mmCIF file of C-alpha atoms in Angstrom:
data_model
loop_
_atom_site.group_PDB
_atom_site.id
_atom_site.type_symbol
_atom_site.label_atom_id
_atom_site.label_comp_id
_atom_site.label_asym_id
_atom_site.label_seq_id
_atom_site.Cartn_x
_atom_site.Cartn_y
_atom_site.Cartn_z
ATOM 1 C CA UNK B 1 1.307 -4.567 -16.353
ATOM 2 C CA UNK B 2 -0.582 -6.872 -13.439
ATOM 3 C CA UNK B 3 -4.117 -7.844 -14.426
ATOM 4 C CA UNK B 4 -6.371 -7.913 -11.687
ATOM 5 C CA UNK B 5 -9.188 -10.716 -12.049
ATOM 6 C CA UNK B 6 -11.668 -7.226 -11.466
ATOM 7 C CA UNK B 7 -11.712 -3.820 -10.177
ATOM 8 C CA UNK B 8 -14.665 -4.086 -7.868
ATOM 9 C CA UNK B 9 -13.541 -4.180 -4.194
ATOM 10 C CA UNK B 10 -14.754 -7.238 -2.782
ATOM 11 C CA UNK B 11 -17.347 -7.747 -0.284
ATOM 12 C CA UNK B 12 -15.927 -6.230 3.100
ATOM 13 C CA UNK B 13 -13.046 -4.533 1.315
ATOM 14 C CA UNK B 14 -13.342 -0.607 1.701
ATOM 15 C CA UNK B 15 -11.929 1.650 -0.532
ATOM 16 C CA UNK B 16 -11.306 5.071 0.226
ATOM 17 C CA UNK B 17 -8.784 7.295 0.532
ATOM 18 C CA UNK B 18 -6.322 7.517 3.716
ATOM 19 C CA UNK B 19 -5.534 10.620 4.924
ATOM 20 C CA UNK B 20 -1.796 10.947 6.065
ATOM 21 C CA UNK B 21 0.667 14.064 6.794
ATOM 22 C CA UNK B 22 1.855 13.857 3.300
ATOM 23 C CA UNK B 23 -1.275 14.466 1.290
ATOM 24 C CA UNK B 24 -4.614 11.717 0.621
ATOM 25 C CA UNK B 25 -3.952 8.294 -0.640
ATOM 26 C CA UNK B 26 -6.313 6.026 -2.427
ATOM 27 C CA UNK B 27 -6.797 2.525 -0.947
ATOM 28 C CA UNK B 28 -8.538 -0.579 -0.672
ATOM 29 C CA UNK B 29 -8.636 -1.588 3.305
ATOM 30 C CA UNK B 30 -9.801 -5.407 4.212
ATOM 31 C CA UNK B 31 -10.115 -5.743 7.924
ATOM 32 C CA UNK B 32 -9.044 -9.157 9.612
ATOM 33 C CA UNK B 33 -11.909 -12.094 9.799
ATOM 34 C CA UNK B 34 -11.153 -13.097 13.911
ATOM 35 C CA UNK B 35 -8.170 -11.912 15.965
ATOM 36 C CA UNK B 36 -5.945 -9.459 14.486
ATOM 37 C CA UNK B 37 -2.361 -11.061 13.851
ATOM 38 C CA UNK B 38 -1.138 -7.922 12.151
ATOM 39 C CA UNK B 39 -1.408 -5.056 9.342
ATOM 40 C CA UNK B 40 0.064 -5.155 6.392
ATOM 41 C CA UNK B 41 0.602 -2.293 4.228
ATOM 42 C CA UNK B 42 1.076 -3.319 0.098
ATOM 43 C CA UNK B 43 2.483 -1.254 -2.713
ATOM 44 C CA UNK B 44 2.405 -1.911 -6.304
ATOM 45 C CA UNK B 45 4.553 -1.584 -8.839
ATOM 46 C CA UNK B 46 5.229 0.378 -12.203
ATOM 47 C CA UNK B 47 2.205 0.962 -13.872
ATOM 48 C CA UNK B 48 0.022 -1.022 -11.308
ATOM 49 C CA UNK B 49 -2.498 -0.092 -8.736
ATOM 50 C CA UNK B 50 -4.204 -0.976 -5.256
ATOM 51 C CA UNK B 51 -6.063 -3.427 -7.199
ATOM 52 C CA UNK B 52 -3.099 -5.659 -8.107
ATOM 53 C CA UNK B 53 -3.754 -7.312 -4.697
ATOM 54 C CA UNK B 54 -7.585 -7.700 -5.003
ATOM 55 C CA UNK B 55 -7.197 -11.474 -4.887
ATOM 56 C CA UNK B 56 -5.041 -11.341 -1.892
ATOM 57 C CA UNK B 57 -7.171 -9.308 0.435
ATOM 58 C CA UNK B 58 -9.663 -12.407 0.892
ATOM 59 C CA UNK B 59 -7.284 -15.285 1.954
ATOM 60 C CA UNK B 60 -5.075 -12.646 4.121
ATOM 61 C CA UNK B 61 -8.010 -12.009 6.588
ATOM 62 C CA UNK B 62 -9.174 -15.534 6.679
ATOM 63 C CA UNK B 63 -5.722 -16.162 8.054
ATOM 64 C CA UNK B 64 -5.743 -12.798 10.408
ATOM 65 C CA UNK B 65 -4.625 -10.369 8.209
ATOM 66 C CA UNK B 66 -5.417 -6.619 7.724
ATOM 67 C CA UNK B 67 -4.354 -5.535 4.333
ATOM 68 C CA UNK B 68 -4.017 -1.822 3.251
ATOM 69 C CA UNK B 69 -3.183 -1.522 -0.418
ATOM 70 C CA UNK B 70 -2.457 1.589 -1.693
ATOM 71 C CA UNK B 71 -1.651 3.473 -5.133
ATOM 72 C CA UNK B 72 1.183 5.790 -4.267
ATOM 73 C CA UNK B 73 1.416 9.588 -5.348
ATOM 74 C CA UNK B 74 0.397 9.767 -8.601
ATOM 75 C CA UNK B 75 -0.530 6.465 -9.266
ATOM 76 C CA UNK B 76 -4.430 5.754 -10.345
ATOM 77 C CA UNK B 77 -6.633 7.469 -7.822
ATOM 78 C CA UNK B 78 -4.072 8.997 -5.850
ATOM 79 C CA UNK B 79 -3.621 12.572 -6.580
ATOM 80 C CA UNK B 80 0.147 13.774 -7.979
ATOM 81 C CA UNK B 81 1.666 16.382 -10.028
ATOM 82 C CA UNK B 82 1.029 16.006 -13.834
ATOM 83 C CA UNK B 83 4.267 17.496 -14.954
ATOM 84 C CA UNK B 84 6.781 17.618 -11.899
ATOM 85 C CA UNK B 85 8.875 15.189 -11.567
ATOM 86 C CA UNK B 86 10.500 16.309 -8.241
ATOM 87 C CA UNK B 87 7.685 14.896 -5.647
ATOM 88 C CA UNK B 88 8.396 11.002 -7.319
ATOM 89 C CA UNK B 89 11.738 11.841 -6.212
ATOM 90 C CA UNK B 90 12.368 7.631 -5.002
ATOM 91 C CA UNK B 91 12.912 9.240 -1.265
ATOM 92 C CA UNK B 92 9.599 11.504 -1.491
ATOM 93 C CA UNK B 93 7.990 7.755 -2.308
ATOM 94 C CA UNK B 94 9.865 6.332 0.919
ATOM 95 C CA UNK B 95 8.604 9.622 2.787
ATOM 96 C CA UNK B 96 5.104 8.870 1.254
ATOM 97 C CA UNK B 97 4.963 5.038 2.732
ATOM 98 C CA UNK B 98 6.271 5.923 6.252
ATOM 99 C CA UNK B 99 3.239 8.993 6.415
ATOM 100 C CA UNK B 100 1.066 6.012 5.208
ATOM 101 C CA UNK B 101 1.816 3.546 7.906
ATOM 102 C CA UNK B 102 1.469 5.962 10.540
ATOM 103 C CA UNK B 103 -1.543 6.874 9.043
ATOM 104 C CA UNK B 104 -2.791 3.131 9.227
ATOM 105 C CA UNK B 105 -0.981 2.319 12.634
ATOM 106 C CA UNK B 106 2.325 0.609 13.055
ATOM 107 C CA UNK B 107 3.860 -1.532 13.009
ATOM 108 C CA UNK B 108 3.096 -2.986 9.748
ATOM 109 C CA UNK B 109 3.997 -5.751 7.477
ATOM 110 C CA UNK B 110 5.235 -3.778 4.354
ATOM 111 C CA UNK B 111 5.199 -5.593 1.291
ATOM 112 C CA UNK B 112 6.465 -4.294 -2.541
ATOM 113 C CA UNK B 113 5.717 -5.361 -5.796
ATOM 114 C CA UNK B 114 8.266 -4.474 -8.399
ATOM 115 C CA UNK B 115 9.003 -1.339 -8.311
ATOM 116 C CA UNK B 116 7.504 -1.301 -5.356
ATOM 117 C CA UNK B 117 9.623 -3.363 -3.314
ATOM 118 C CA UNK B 118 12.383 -0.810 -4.271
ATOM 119 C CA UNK B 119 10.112 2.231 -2.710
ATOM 120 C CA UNK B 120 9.907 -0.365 0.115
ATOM 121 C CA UNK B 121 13.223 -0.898 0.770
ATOM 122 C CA UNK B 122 14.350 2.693 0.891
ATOM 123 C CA UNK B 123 11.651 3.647 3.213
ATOM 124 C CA UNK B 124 12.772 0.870 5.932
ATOM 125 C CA UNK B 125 16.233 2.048 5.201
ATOM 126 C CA UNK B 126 15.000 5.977 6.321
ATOM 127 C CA UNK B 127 13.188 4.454 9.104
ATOM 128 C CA UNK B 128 12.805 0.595 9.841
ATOM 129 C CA UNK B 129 11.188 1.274 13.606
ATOM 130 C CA UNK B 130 7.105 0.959 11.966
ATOM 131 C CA UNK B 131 7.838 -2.434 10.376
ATOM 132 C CA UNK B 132 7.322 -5.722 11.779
ATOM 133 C CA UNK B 133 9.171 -7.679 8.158
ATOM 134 C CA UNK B 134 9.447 -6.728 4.346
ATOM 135 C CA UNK B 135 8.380 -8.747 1.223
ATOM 136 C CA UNK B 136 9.897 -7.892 -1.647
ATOM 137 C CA UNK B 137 7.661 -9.665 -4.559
ATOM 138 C CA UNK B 138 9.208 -10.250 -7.807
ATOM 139 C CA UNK B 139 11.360 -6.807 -6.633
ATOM 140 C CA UNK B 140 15.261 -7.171 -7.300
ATOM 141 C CA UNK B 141 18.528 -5.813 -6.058
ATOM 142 C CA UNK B 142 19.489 -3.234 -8.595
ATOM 143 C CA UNK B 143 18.456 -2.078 -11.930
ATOM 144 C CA UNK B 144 15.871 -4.141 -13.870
ATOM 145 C CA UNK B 145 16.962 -6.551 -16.874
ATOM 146 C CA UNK B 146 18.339 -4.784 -19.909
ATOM 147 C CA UNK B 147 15.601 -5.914 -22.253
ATOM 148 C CA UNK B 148 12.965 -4.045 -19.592
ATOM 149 C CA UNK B 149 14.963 -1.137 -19.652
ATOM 150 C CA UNK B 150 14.867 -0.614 -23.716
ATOM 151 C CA UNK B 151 10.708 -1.338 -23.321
ATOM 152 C CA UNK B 152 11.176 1.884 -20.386
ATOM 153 C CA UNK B 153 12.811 3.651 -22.442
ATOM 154 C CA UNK B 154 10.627 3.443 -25.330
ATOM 155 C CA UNK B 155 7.969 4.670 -22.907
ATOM 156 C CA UNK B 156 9.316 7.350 -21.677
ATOM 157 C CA UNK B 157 10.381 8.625 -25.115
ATOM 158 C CA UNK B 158 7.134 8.430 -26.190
ATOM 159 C CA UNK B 159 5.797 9.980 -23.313
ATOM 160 C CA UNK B 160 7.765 13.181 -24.251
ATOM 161 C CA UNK B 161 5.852 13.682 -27.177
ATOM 162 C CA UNK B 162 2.239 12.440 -26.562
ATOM 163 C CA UNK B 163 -0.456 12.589 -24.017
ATOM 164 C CA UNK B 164 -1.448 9.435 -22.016
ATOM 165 C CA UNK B 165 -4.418 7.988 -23.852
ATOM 166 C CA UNK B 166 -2.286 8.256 -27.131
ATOM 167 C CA UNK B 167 0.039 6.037 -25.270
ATOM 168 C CA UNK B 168 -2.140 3.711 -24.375
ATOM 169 C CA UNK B 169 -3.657 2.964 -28.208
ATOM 170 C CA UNK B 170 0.166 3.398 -29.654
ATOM 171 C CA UNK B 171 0.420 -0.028 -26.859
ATOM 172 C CA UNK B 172 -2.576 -1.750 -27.652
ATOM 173 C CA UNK B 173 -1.403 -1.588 -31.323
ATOM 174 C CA UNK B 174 2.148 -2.775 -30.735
ATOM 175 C CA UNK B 175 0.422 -5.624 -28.541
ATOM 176 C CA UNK B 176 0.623 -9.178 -29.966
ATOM 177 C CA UNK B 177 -2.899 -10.256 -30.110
ATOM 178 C CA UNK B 178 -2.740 -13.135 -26.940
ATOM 179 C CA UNK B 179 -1.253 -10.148 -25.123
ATOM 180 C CA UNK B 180 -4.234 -8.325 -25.052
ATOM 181 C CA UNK B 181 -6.766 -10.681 -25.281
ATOM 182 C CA UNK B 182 -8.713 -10.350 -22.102
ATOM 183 C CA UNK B 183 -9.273 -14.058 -21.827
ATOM 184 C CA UNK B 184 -11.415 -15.705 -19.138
ATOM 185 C CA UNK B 185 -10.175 -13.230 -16.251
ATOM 186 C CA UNK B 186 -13.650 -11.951 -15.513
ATOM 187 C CA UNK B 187 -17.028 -12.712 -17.857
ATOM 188 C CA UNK B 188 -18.650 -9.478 -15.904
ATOM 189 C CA UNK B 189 -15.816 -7.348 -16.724
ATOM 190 C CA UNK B 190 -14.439 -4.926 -19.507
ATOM 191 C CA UNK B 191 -10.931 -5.986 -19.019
ATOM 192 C CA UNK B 192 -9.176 -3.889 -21.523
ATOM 193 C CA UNK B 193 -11.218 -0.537 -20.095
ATOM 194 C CA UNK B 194 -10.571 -0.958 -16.528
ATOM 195 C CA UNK B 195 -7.086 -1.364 -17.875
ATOM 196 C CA UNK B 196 -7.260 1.748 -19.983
ATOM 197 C CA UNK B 197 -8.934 4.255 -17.144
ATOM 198 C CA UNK B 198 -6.253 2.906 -14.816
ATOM 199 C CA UNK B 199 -3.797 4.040 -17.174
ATOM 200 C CA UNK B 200 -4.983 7.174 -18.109
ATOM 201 C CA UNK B 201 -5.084 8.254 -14.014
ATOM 202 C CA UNK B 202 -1.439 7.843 -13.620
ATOM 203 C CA UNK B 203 0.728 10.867 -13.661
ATOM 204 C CA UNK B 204 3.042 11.194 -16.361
ATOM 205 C CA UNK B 205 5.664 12.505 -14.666
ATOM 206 C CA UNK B 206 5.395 10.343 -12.293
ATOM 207 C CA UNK B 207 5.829 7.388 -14.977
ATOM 208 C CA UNK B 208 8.647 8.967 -16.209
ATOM 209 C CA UNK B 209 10.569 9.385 -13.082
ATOM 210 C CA UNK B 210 9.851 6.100 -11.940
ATOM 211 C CA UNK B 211 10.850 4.472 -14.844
ATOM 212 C CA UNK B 212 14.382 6.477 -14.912
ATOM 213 C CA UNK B 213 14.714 5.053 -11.046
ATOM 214 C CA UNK B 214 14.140 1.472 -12.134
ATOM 215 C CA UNK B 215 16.817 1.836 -14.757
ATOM 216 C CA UNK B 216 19.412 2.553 -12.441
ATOM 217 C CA UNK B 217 18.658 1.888 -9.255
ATOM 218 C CA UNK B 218 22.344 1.108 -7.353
ATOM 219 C CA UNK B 219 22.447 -2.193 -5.335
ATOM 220 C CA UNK B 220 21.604 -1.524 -1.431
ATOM 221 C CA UNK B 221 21.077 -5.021 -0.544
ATOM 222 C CA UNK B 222 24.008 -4.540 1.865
ATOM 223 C CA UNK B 223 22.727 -1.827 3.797
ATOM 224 C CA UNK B 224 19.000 -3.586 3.719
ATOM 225 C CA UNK B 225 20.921 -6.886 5.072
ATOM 226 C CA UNK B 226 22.679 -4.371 8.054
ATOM 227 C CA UNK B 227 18.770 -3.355 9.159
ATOM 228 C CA UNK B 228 18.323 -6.848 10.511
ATOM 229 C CA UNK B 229 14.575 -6.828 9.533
ATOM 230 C CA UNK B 230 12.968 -10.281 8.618
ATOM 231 C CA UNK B 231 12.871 -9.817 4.859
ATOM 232 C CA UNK B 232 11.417 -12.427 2.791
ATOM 233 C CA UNK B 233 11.768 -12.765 -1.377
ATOM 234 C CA UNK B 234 9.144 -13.895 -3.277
ATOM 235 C CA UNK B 235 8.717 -14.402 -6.422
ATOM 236 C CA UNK B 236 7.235 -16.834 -9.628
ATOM 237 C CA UNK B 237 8.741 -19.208 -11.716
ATOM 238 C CA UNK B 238 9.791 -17.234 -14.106
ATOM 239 C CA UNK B 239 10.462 -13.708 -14.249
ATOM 240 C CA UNK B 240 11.770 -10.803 -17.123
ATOM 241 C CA UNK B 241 12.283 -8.168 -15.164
ATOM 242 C CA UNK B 242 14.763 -9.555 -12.985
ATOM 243 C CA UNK B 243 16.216 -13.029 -13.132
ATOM 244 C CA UNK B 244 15.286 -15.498 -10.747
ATOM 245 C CA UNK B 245 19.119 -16.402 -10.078
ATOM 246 C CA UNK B 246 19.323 -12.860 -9.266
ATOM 247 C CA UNK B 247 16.538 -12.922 -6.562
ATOM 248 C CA UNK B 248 17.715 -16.392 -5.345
ATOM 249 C CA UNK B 249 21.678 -14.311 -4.832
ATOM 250 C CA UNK B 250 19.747 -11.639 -3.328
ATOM 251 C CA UNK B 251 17.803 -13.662 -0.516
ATOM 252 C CA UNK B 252 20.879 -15.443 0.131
ATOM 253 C CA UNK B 253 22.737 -12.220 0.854
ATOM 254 C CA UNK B 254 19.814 -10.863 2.786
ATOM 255 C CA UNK B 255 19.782 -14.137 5.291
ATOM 256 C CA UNK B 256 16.161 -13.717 3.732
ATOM 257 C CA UNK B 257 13.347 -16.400 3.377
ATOM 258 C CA UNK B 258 12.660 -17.573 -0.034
ATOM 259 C CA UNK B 259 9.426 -18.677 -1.919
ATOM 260 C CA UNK B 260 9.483 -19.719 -5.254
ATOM 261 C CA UNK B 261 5.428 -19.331 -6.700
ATOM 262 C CA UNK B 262 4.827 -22.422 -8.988
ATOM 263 C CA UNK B 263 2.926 -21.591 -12.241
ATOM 264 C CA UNK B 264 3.789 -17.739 -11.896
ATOM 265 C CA UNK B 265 5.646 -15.344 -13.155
ATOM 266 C CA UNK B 266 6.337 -11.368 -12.722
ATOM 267 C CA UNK B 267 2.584 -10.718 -10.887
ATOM 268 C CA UNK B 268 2.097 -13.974 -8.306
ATOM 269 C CA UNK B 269 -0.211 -11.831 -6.760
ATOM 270 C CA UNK B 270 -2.602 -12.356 -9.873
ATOM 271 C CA UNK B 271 -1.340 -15.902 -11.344
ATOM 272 C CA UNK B 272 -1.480 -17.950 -8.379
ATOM 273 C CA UNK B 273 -3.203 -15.515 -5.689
ATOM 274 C CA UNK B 274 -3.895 -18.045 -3.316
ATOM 275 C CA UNK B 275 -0.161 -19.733 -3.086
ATOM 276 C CA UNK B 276 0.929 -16.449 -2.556
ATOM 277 C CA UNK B 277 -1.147 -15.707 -0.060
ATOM 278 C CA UNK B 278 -0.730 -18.840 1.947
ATOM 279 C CA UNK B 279 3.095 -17.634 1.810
ATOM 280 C CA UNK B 280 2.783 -14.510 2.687
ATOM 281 C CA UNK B 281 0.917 -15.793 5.801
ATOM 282 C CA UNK B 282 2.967 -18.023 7.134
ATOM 283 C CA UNK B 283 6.039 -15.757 6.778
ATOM 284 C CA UNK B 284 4.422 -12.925 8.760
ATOM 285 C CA UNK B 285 3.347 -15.217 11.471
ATOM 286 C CA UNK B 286 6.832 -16.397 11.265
ATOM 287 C CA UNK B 287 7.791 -12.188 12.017
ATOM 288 C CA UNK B 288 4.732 -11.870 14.220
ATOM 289 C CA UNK B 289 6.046 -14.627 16.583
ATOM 290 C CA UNK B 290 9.941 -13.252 16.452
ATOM 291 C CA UNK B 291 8.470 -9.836 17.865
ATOM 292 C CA UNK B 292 6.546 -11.068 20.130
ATOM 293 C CA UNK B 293 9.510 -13.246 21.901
ATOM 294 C CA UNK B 294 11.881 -10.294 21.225
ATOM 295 C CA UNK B 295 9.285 -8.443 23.477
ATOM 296 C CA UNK B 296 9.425 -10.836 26.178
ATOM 297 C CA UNK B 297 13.114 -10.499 26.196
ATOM 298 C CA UNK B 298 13.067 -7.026 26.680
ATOM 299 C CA UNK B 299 10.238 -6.703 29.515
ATOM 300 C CA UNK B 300 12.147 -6.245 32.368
ATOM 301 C CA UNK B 301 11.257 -9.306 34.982
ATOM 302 C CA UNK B 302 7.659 -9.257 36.479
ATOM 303 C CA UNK B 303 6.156 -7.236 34.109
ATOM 304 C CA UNK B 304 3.018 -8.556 32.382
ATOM 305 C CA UNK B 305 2.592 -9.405 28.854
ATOM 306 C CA UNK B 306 0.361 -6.201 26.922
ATOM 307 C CA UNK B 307 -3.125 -7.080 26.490
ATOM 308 C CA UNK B 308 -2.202 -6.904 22.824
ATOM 309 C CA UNK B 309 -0.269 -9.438 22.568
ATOM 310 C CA UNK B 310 -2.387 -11.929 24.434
ATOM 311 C CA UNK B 311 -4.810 -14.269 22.600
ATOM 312 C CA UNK B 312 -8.572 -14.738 24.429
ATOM 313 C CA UNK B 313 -8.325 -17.584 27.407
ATOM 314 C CA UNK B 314 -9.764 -20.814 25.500
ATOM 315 C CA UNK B 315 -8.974 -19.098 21.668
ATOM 316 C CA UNK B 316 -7.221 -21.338 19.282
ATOM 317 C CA UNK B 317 -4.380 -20.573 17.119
ATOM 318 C CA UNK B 318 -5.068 -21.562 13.719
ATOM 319 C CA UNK B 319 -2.308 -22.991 11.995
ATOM 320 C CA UNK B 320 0.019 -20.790 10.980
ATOM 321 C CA UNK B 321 -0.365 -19.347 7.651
ATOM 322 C CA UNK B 322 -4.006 -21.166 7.466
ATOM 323 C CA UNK B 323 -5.991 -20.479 4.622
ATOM 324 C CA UNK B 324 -9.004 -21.946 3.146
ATOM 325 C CA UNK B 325 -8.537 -23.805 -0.559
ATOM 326 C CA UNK B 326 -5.283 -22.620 -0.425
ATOM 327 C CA UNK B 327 -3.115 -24.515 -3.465
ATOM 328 C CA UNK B 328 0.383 -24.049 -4.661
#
């Protein structure tokens, strides 16, 4: 599972939870420092939570990002059936994400960690009209790696016959000991408890569901590729779940951008936040700037630009993808 450096939401961030026409979803909203460049909207992935992209918020609205990360249905602090496994249904979750960027105002950047990315990519295939581009982080083309889908399996059997926080200390005992050593990821914070109470919020039948879709999830890149949305791939160095080859043959398929996060593996969000970031960035001002001359195209000859997409007389565009300290 992604480690957060905390749970606290930092200064600025709000967390709350976002009504939509599909039920109340928990999330943690950072508003853009300056002009608004755009929205994104992020989801996490198996097991994770809103606060996978704590670290992220920060650098994002330095660079004119809002960022809207959410736990989906069932998921942390997000209410969800206990013991149906209908509503995680993988196009309820695609039904879930367009009522949530409505909710938060398209269009939106839309970005999917893991398993994520594959919620992602079937709700732009129901709908791509809110989105501006889609990230798919560390998120493959099919079904994850075989040796992934023997750990899923083993949770999900387990899961049949015990309750959540038995789980979670059957884990911590199969654990080798520098996997669960908290490290140096926060002095000020219980690492392995914020860990724990995340875990014990999810649904289990939403684990198990989810877990069944990641094991055989078809290949769709095709039809993604068809959408003609800017899609970009990112992942780290190194990666279990699904093989970076893989996710290089996938971009290339897609016609998508690549980034390869130095020093990271399955979670860039959390091992090198601020390279991520910094991509992330300059990809969506990348999209931003594609809509905006696709726009102009369209306007029929005379008619003025929107207001919105006009920057203040005498403003500055930072450079694109700007952000403070940013390293790779």
């Amino acid at each position: 599972m992604s480690r957060p450096p905390t749970f606290a939401p930092p200064p600025g961030v709000r967390a709350y939870h976002l009504a939509t026409a599909r039920g109340d979803f928990a999330v943690l909203d950072a508003p853009a420092v300056g002009p608004l460049r755009g929205t994104a909207l992020l989801l996490p992935g198996f097991t994770g939570s809103k606060e996978d992209f704590i670290a992220l918020h920060g650098p994002l609205a330095d660079a004119g990002y809002r960022t809207v990360a959410v736990d989906g249905r069932g998921q942390f602090e997000s209410p969800g059936s206990r013991d149906d496994e209908a509503p995680y249904a993988q196009v309820e979750l695609a039904q879930d994400v367009l009522a949530q960027t409505h909710a938060i105002g398209a269009p939106v950047h839309l970005l999917g960690h893991s398993l994520g990315g594959q919620i992602s990519r079937a709700a732009v295939l129901l709908d791509p009209a809110p989105f501006v581009s889609l990230t798919l982080m560390a998120s493959g083309p099919a079904q994850i790696s075989s040796s992934q889908q023997q750990r899923v399996k083993l949770l999900r059997d387990a899961l049949a016959v015990m309750d959540l926080a038995q789980v979670w200390d059957a884990m911590q005992a199969m654990d080798a000991p520098e996997e669960t050593d908290t490290g140096e990821l926060d002095e000020g914070l219980d690492d392995r408890e914020d860990l724990r109470r995340r875990w014990l919020g999810n649904s289990p039948a939403q684990l198990i569901a989810t877990g069944r879709q990641l094991c055989v999830e078809p290949d769709r890149v095709a039809e993604l590729a068809a959408v003609g949305l800017p899609v970009h791939v990112l992942s780290g160095e190194l990666d279990d779940t699904w093989p970076i080859t893989l996710l290089d043959d996938m971009a290339t398929r897609l016609g998508a951008h690549r980034t390869v996060v130095r020093d990271a593996e399955h979670s860039p969000n959390t091992d090198q936040p601020l390279a991520t970031a910094r991509a992330l960035a300059a990809f969506w001002d990348r999209a931003e700037r594609r809509r905006s001359d696709k726009g102009a195209e369209e306007r029929p000859a005379g008619e003025k630009r929107p207001e919105s997409e006009k920057r203040p007389e005498g403003e500055e565009r930072p450079e694109e993808g700007a952000i403070s300290g940013a390293e790779e």
